Amino acid sequence: MKRVFGFPAGPLSTVLAIVLAVAVGAVVVVALRNLVFLKIGLRNIPRRRGRSALIVLGLMLGTTIIASALLTGDTMARTIRSAVVESLGQTDETVTAGTNADVADSGLEAARPYFDAAPAIAAIDSAAKSLPVDGVMAAIIEPVAAQHADAGKTEPRITLFAPDAERVDAFGFTAIRDLASDEVLLNDEAAEELDAEAGSRVAVLAGGRVAQLRVAGVGEYAGVGTDGPAALVPLATAQALLDRPGQTNHVLVSNDGDELTGESLTADVEPAVDRAVAALGLEALPTKADGLEAADTTGNTFVQLFTTFGSFSMAAGILLIFLIFVMLAAERRPEMGMARAVGTQRRHLVQTFLYEGAVYDLAAAAVGAVLGIGVSYVMVRAVATTFTDEGVELTYSLSGRSLLIAYAMGVLLTLIVVTVSAWRVSRLNIVSAIRDIPEEAESRHRRLRWLFVGLGILLGGGMAASGATGKVYLPWMLGISIVILSAVPIIKLLGRSERLAYTAAGGLLIVLWMLPMRTFDSLFGHMSKDFSIWIASGLIIVVAATWLITYNADVLLGLVSRLASPFKSVRPIAKMAVAYPLRSRFRTGVTMSMFMLVVFTMVTGSTIPSAFISSFDDVERFGGGFDIEVTTAPSASVDDLKAQLPPAVANDVAVSAAHSFLPVEARQADADRPLERYPIRGVDEAFLANTSYELMAMASGYETARDVWTAVGTTPGLAVVDAYVAPRRDQWGFGVITDFRLSGFYIEDGAFEPVPVTVHDPLTNSDTTVTVIGVLSDSAPFSMSGITVSQATLSPFGERANPTIHHLAVRDGADLDAVAAAIEAALLSQGVEAETYVDILDEAVGGSMLFVRLVQGFMSLGLVVGVAALGVISARAVVERRQHLGMLRAIGFQPEMIRRTLLAETSMIAFTAILVGGLLGLVLSYNVIADSKSQPGYASMDFAVPWLNLAITFTLVIAAALITTLASARRATRIYPAEALRYQ
């Protein structure tokens, strides 16, 4: 990837490396100046190796999340970059006749116009004399069908690549020169699909014409216009097969340098070549630069996705760091008080904690980086299973630069938190510390708190006002929440107890954030929302819930006592399991917060995406009333597919609708924006009369989707656009689908004024205006993306707008798979591929659910923090309660009861966090789904919880927590009463 978190990857890694070196160097220099405090800080690490290991386990998570996200992004980017390089080879720019469909983009099936090769080559050669160009070559790149009769193998779609044999030197296809007119080269993918080898006879079929060719060789050929199956023939052979004498549909340009470095010269070459061919109605495209940019964008999207979902786990890791140092401070408080009494300065205490934390930090970041490699590898393997059937091979990428960025960020983030934590624990009253009693806050600290209260109220009020006036949900809610949080000290000033203050604030915050998301729309109008609400709500709700639990411990204790009252042997264990954790309010609250954060994230991150995916899992809505999608090779397009079918097959087809595809440039006519590449699609009368595709928004004057489709058919110039380009108030997605965007309305409004769009044709340099009157539902397939108009509207484009996609509705009772197979067999020469919408939808839903599972697994890493925290707490509990446990043994508690008590304490914290976090997550998920159901296109969304998946995950987590606690519990049972009571 070239960019990480929005910054250039190279400079970012350099800056982070320098900052890391400076930070670690500063710690080392300070330590060397006073080795005594270094020894004091480090001596505690080997004392309790088990706890040190748990600390490292908890601290490593931030680095693991960052490393795995970056490496997964690198892998996805590298995979796509490899596909681009394999498809284009030495080609850096392509010249075509007014169509901007990239050679490497096999998903865009448009008829690429043919043009006379000689004048185009002459114009480009003339321009190339003053440019860093080492090769110019005419080539036909066209999808065709192929058949190996002897092996009984047929491939309805392979790429025919036919270069000019006299100009192949710079592109590496010198083997073309040795081919006779009846010979062909196959790449490895084509040979595998056709089960062919050197000497085999294969038939290449295009537009009803057939060429019988002998396979002269099989090998790897980069730059043939695809990373899939391809057949290579001389240009003259392809011109004869396609009946295009003297013509080509591409001119390929290779810049100086190799297949990667040449792309850096595109900024100089492409504009000059474009000017040279403009007079011929041709257009130069930065094909490789665009493909590599798209690869990096995909990688960045993966990084954004996983780091966003991992943010809660990183927040839990930060809480764990604070918890660790609070516990260390509690353990060493008398020791620190004595040190201060004999003249040690506060900065010296900060240093000792900093040295210890730095060692943990450096070790944890290293372990986290290694674990991140493993996590990312597992995720990549899981993703690879989704793309196996599509022929996409994911190549795992282990980038040293990404590891450096992850390690440096992990170390620096943890070091900052360690420093702040060390500073906090060093602020102690010497007398109170020596006597190990609570200390009262100093008056100057109280005055400082009041300053923060005032600033909080001002900031919160300002944010709330900004959100209300701007109709933005997040600042409104955050502003109110900050005001509530700032009001806690005011309640205490009025003489009310801490319990009342924190209970009231916590309860109010939970109620506020659990309200339906449309609650305030009646006051301010529809308030816009985006994915950041999920993060903010999770953090605030967890804090509020923790306050409610920890400040109302007596209620929980009473409830447990009543439940345990019938069981005499269980009653003391149950009461102690609740009483002791809630006595240490801060410690237990932080631990619960960690668990609650991750549980809340997992519940919402599983329930909400599953609901959206399930709402799309409707083949009738997805197919728009059709059953089979058929694509033909652009060179063999037909207007009426049904008429080409044998009667036995045609009888099963009730409706045959045609659909053309044409890449153009477009922009909103009444907006000051540049033209952007975007496809326009023409649909015929049969499609418009039979489609049931739903619309999310319609122009004023139209009541139903049927009204819009009828208008598009009867009035040329009217159009429907996909939901990717229409503006929304609510933004829940990642990444940018296209640069072409509309403005002036919102999908959520349902109705809008018709939007004029200028469609520019680079071939004729002419403009056409279409008027958008509808926005497709999100449930429509990606193959419907673009500007959809009637076929009559595209009539000025001539044969370039010939239909290449057909939608078929079959008669009731017909076998869809059998009909699709029969269509492919009957129309092999047209390069036909037929696929049922059932299969297309299953593949789409399966891929989406895989990513949901990946995100769930990624988020579950945060549970490692909770397990580590419980392990640290249990280890600390045994140390600080040594006398207490000895007293229990002395009054009759058996070792097994001690063990059960400690395990019950762990279970209580984990169960409470899971129960509360899960419940809050379900309520928020219900609100999001209910809010979405009120929007056009999502009425079928249902609230369904993946209970089994969550139950298995949480059961495993509780088991891991108990296993972690078991070691400390066993150690506690080996304490002899007399020894414990003498313990100081």
Coordinates of C-alpha atoms in Angstrom, one line a residue, residues 8 17 52 176 180 187 198 231 255 268 270 351 383 411 443 445 617 656 664 675 679 685 688 690 698 710 812 909:
P8 CA 2.1 8.2 2.6
A17 CA 11.0 4.9 13.2
S52 CA 4.5 -10.6 33.6
I176 CA 4.1 -14.5 -31.8
A180 CA 1.6 -19.6 -38.5
N187 CA -1.6 -19.3 -21.3
A198 CA 1.1 -28.3 -27.4
A231 CA -5.4 -17.3 -26.4
N255 CA 6.9 3.5 -21.1
D268 CA 4.1 12.7 -18.7
E270 CA -0.7 9.9 -21.2
Q351 CA 11.0 6.7 36.1
V383 CA -10.8 -14.7 2.2
V411 CA 5.2 0.8 21.2
S443 CA -8.1 21.5 47.4
H445 CA -7.2 19.4 42.6
D617 CA -31.1 -12.4 0.4
S656 CA -35.9 -12.1 -22.9
V664 CA -18.7 7.2 -20.8
L675 CA -16.4 14.8 -15.8
P679 CA -21.0 3.6 -17.3
E685 CA -38.7 -2.4 -23.9
L688 CA -38.7 -2.0 -18.8
N690 CA -41.1 -6.7 -16.9
M698 CA -38.1 8.8 -7.0
T710 CA -42.7 3.1 -17.7
D812 CA -42.9 -21.9 -14.2
I909 CA -17.1 -10.3 36.5

